[in-house]
Coordinates of C-alpha atoms and ligand atoms in Angstrom, one line a residue:
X1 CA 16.9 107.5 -2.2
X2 CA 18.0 108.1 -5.7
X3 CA 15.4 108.6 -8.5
X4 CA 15.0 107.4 -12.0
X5 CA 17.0 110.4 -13.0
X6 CA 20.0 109.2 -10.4
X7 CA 19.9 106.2 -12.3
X8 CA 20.9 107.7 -15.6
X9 CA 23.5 109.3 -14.1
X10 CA 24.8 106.2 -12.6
X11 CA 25.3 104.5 -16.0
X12 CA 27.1 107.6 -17.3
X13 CA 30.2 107.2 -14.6
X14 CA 31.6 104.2 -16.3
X15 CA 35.0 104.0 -15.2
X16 CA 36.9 102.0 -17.9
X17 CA 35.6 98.8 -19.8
X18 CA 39.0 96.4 -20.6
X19 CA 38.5 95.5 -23.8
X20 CA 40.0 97.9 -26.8
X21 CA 39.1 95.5 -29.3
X22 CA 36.6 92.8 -28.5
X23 CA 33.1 94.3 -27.2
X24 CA 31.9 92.6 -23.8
X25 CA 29.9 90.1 -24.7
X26 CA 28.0 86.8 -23.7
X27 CA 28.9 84.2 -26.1
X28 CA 26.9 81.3 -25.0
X29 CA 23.8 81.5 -27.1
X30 CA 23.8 79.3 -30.2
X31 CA 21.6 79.1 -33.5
X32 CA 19.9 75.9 -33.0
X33 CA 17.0 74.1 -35.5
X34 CA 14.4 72.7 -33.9
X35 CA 14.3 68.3 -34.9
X36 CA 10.8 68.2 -33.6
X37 CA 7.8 69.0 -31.9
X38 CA 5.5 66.9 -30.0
X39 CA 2.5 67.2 -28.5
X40 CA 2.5 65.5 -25.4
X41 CA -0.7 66.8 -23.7
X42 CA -3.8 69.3 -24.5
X43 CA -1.2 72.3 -23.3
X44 CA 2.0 70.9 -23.5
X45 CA 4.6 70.3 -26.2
X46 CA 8.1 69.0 -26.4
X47 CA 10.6 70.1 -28.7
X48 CA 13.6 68.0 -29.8
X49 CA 16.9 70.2 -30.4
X50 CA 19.0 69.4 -33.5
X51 CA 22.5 70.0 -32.3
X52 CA 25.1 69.6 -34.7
X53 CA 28.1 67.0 -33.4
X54 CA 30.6 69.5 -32.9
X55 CA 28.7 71.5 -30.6
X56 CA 27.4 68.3 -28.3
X57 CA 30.8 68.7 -26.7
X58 CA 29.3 72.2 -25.4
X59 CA 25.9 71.3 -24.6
X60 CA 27.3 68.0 -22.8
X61 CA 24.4 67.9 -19.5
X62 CA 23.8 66.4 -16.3
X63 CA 20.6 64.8 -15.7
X64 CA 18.2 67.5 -14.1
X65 CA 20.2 70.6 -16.0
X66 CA 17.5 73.0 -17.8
X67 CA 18.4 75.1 -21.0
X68 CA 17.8 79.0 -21.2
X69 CA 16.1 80.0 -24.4
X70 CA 16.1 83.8 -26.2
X71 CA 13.7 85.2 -28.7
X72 CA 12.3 88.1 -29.6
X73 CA 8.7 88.1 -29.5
X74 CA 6.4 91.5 -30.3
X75 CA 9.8 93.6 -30.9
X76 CA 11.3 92.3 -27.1
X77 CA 13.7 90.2 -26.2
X78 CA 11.8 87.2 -24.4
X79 CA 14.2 84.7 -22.2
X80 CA 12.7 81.4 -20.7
X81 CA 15.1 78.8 -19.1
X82 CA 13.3 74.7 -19.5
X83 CA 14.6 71.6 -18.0
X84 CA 15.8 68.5 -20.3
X85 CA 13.5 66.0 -20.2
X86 CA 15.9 63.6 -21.9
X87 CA 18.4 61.5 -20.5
X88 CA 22.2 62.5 -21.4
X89 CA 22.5 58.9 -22.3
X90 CA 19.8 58.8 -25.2
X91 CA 22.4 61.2 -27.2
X92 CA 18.9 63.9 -27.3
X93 CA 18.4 66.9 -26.1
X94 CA 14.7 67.7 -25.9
X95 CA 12.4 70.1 -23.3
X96 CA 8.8 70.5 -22.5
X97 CA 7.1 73.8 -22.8
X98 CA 4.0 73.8 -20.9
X99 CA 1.5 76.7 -22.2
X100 CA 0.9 79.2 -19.9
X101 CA -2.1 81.8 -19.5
X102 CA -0.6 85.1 -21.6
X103 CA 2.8 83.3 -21.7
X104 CA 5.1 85.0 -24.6
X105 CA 7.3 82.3 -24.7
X106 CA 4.7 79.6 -24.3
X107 CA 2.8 80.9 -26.9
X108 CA 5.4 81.6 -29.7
X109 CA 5.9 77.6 -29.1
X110 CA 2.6 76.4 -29.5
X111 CA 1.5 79.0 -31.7
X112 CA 4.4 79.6 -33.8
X113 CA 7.4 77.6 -34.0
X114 CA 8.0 75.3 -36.7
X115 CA 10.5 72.3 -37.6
X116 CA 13.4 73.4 -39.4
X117 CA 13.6 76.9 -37.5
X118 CA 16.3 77.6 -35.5
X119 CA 16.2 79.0 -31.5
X120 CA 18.5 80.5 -29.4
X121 CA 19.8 78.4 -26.9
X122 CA 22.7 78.8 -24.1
X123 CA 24.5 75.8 -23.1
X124 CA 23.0 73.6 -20.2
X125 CA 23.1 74.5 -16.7
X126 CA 21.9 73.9 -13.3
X127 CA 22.5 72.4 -9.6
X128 CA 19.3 70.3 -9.3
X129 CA 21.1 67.6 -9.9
X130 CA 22.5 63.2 -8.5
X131 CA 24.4 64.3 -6.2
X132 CA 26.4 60.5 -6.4
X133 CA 28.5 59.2 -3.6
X134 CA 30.5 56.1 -4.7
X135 CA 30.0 54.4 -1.6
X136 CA 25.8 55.0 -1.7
X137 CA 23.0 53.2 -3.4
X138 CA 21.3 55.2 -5.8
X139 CA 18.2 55.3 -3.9
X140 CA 15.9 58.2 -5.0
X141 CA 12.4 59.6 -4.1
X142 CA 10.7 62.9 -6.4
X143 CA 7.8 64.9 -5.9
X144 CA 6.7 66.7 -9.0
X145 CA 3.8 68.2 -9.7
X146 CA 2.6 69.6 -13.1
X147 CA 5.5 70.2 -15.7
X148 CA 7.6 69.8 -12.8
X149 CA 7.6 66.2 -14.2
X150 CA 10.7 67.6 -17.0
X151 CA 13.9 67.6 -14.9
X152 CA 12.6 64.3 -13.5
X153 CA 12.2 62.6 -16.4
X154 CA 15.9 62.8 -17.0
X155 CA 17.0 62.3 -14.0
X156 CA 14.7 59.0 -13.7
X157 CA 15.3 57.6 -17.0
X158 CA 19.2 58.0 -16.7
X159 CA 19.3 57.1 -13.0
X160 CA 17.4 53.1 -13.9
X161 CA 19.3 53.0 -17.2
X162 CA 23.5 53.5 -15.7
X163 CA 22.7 51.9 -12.0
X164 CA 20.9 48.4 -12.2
X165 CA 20.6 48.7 -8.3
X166 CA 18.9 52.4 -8.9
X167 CA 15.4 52.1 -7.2
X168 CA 13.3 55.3 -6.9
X169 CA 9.7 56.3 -6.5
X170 CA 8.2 58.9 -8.1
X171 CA 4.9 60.9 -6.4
X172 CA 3.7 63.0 -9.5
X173 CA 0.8 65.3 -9.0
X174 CA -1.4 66.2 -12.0
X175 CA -4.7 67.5 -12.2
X176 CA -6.2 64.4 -14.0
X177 CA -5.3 61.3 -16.3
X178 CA -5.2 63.3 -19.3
X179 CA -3.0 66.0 -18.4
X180 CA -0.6 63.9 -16.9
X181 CA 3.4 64.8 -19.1
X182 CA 5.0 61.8 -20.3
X183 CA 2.5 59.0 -19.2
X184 CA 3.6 56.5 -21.9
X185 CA 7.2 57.4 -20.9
X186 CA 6.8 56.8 -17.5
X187 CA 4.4 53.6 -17.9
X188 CA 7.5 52.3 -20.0
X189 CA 9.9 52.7 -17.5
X190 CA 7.8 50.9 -14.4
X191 CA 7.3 48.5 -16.9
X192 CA 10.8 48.2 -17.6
X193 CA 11.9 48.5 -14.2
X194 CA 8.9 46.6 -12.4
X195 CA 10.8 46.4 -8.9
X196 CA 12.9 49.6 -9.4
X197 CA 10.6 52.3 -10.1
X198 CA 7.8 52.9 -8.4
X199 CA 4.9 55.4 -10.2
X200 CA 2.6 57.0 -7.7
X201 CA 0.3 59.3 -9.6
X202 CA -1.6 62.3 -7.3
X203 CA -4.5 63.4 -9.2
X204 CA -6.3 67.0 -7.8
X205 CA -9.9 66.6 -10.3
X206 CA -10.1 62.5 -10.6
X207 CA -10.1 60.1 -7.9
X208 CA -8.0 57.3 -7.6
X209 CA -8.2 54.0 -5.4
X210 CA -7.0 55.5 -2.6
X211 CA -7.8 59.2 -1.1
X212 CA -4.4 59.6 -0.3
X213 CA -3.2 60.1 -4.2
X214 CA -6.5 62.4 -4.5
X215 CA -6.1 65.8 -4.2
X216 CA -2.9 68.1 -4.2
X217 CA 0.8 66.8 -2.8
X218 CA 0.6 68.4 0.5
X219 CA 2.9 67.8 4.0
X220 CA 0.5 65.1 4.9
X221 CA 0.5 63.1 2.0
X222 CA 4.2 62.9 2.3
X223 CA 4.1 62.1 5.8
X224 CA 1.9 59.3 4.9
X225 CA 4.3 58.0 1.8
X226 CA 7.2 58.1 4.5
X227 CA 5.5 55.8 6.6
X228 CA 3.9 53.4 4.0
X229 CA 5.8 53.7 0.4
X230 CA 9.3 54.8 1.5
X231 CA 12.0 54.6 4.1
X232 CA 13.2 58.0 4.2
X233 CA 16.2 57.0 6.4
X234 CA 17.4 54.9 3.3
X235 CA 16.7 57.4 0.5
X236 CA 20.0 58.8 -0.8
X237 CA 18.7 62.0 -2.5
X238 CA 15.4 63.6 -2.6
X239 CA 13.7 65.6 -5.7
X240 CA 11.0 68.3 -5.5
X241 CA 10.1 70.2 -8.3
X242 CA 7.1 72.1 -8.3
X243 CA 5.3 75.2 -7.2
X244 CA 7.0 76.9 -4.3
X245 CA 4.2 75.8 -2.2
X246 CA 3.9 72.2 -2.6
X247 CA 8.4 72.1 -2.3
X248 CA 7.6 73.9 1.2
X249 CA 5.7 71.4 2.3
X250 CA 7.2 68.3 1.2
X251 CA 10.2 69.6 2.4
X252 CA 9.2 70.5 5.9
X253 CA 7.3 67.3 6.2
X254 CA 10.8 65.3 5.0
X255 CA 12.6 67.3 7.6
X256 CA 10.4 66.5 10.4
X257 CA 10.5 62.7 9.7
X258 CA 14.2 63.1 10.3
X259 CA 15.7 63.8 6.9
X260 CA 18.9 65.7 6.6
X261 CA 18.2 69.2 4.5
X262 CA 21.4 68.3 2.9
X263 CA 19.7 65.2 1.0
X264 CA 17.0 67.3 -0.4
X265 CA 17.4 69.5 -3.4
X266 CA 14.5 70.8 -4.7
X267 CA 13.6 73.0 -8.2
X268 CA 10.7 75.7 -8.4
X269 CA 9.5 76.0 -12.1
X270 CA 7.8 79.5 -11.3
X271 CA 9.0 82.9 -10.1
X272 CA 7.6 83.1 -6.7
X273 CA 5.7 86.0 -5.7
X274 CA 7.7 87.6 -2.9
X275 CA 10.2 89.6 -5.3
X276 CA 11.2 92.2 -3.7
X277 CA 11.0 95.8 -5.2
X278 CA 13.5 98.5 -6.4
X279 CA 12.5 100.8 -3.3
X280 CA 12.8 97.2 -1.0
X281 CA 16.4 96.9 -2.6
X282 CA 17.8 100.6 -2.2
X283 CA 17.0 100.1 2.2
X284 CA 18.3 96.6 1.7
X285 CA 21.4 98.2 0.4
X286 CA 21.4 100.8 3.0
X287 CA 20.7 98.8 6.2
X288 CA 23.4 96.9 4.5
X289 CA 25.6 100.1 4.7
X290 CA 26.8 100.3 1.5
X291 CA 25.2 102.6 -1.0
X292 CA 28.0 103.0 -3.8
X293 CA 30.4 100.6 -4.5
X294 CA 32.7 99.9 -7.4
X295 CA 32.2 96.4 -9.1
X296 CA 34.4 94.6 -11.7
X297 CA 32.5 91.2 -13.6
X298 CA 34.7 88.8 -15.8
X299 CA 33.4 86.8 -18.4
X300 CA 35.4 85.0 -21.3
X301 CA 38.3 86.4 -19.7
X302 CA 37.2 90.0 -20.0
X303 CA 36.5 92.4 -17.3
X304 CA 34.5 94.9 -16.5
X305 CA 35.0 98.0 -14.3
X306 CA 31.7 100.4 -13.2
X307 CA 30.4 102.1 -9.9
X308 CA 27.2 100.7 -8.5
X309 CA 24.9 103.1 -6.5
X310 CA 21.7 102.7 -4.5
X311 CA 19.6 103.6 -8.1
X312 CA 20.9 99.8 -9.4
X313 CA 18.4 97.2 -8.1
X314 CA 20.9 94.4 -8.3
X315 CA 24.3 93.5 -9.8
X316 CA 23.3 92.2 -13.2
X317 CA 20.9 94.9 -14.0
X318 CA 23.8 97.3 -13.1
X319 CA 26.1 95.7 -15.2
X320 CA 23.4 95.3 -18.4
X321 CA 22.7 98.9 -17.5
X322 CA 26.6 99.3 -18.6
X323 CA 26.1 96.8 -22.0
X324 CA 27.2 93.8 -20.4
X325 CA 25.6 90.7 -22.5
X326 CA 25.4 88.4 -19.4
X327 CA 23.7 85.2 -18.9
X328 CA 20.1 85.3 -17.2
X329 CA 17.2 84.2 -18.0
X330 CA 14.3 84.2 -15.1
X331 CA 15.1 87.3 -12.7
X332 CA 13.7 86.0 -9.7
X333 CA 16.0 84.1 -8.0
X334 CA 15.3 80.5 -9.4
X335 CA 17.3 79.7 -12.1
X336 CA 20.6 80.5 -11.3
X337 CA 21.4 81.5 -15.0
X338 CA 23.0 84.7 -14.0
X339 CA 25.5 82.7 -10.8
X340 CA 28.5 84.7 -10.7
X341 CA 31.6 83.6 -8.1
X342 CA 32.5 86.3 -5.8
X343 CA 36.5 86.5 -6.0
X344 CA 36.9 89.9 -3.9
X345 CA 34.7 91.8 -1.7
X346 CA 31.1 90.4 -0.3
X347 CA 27.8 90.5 -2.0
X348 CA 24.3 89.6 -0.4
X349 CA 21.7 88.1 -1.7
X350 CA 18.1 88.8 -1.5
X351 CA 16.3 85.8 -2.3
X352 CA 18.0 82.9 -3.7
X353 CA 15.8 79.5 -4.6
X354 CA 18.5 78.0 -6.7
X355 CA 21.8 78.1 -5.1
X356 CA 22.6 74.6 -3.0
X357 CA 24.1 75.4 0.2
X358 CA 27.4 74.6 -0.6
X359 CA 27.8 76.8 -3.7
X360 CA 26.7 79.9 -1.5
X361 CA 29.6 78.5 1.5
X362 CA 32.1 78.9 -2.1
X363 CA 31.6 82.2 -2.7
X364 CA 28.4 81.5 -5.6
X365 CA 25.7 84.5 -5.7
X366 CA 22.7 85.1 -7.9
X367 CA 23.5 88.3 -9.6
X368 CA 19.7 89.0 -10.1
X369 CA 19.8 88.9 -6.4
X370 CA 22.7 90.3 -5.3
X371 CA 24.3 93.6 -4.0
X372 CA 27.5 94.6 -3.2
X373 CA 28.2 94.9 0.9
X374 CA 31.7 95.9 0.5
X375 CA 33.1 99.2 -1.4
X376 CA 35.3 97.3 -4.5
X377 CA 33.7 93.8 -5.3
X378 CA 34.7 91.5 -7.7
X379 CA 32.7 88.5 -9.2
X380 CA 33.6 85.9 -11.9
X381 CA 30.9 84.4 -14.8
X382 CA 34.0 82.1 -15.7
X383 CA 34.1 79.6 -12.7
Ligands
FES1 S1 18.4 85.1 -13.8 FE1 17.4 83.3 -12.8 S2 18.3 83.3 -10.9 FE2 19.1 85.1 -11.7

């Protein structure tokens, strides 16, 4: 096992950086002023992003895609990555910022941030998105629970607004009437859509009509919805977005009523707790059999040449070790910010709560996550 002295040795053997006159740099944050702020609850506001017409070609989303943010905040550089709330067809780009207990980022907002100042922001991203099929009806069901609600409100709103056969319930869990995000948003859109969009609100401190929307989302309460509220052999696409626990056991309770894991694509908005640790990530590596490896990244065009030993706890960190700039934002496996393609060698992963199956089966990793498994890997930020 190396120590934290092995470690500065490691990022003195840089073998050769490809670039003798442009430095190796991320390019994809932009200087953007903040249009507006709006409270939406007690502890949650949204912020409306003023981006200038010839950069809406760049920042062109997909309903569902989140935006990674950087500041710096007490002298350190703070990252946060939130999910659009708008639609791509209302020509906005806004995103909820829910305040969390100690949270830097969530803090500066509420605390802090004025209209008229400008953010850094990186282009949109993300898989948790309609997955459409021509020949299907757009029929959708999401769980959300808490600010969970974001991602769904954009993929909602867009879904009802392009398809005028789009019909889609929507099981949102709050704690109580008051804190629910985007209620007069949402109580426009059923109203809109009277026979389209179902709005099921699950309330944990305030009881309802019924005792199955009292309480948290849990396995059972989505057993019951699938037998009373929904045909889950007719749903297209299932959302879940939520903490880890509530997405386990929607999903396992979908599953077991016969849905298809393929049809269910699911976003946590927390860092789970299982991350595993730099001593976790040096055996990993070494039951792996592969303790030292040489690793070449690509982004813009540009590469990147250094030797990765067992000190490094994952690829990215290696390479930002070497002064990469590259694009991350949450660390832990769930935002898929830092996704790299894998063009030469194998890398393994050891968590990954963002990547749909079919990006893994393409060569997609989570550099966060990842390690090399072969002695000379190669990975792309480009594709
Ligand atoms: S930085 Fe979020 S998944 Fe790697």
């Amino acid at each position: 096992m190396m120590s934290a002295k092995g470690k500065v040795c490691a990022v003195q053997i840089v073998l050769c950086i490809f670039v003798p006159e442009r430095t190796f740099v991320c390019c994809m944050f932009h200087s953007i002023k903040v249009a507006e702020l709006k409270k939406e609850t007690e502890d949650c506001v949204s912020i409306l992003l003023d981006i200038p017409a010839e950069k809406s070609a760049v920042f062109a989303y997909a309903p569902g895609q989140y935006l990674t943010f950087r500041a710096q905040i007490g002298g350190q550089e703070v990252r946060r990555s939130y999910s659009l709330c708008s639609a791509p067809s209302s020509g906005q780009w806004r995103v909820a910022v829910k305040r969390v207990p100690e949270g830097r980022f969530s803090g500066y907002v509420h605390e802090q941030l004025q209209v008229g100042d400008e953010l850094e922001v990186m282009e949109p991203m993300g898989s948790f998105v309609p997955r459409i099929h021509d020949s299907e009806p757009c029929r959708y069901v999401c769980f959300a629970a808490g600010s969970g609600i974001t991602p769904m409100m954009s993929i909602i709103a867009d879904a009802l607004q392009k398809d005028k056969d789009a019909e889609i319930d929507l099981f949102y869990g709050s704690k109580k009437t008051d804190s629910i995000i985007f209620k007069e948003e949402l109580e426009a859109l059923k109203n809109t859509h009277l026979h389209r969009f179902q709005l099921h609100y699950v309330l944990s401190r305030e009881r309802l009509q019924s005792e199955w929307f009292y309480g948290r989302i849990d396995g059972e309460k989505c057993a019951h919805y699938g037998k009373y509220l929904f045909d889950p052999r007719s749903v297209t696409q299932y959302f879940l977005c939520g903490p880890e626990s509530m997405i386990k056991a929607v999903e396992s309770s979908l599953v077991s009523l016969g849905v298809p894991s393929d049809k269910i694509s699911y976003e946590l908005f927390t860092v789970p707790g299982a991350v595993q640790s730099t001593q976790e990530r040096a055996e990993q590596r070494q039951s792996l059999g592969q303790t030292e490896s040489m690793v070449t990244i690509t982004l813009d065009g540009l590469d990147m040449t250094f030797i990765m030993d067992e000190s490094d706890d994952n690829i990215l960190d290696a390479a930002l070790h070497q002064g990469a700039d590259l694009p991350y934002a949450c660390k832990g496996g769930v935002c898929s910010t830092c996704k790299a393609k894998v063009k030469k060698g194998e890398a393994a992963m050891a968590v990954n709560y963002a990547l749909e199956p079919d990006e893994v089966d393409a060569g997609y990793v989570l550099t966060c996550q990842a390690v090399p498994t072969d002695s000379t890997v190669a990975l792309s930020f480009d594709e």
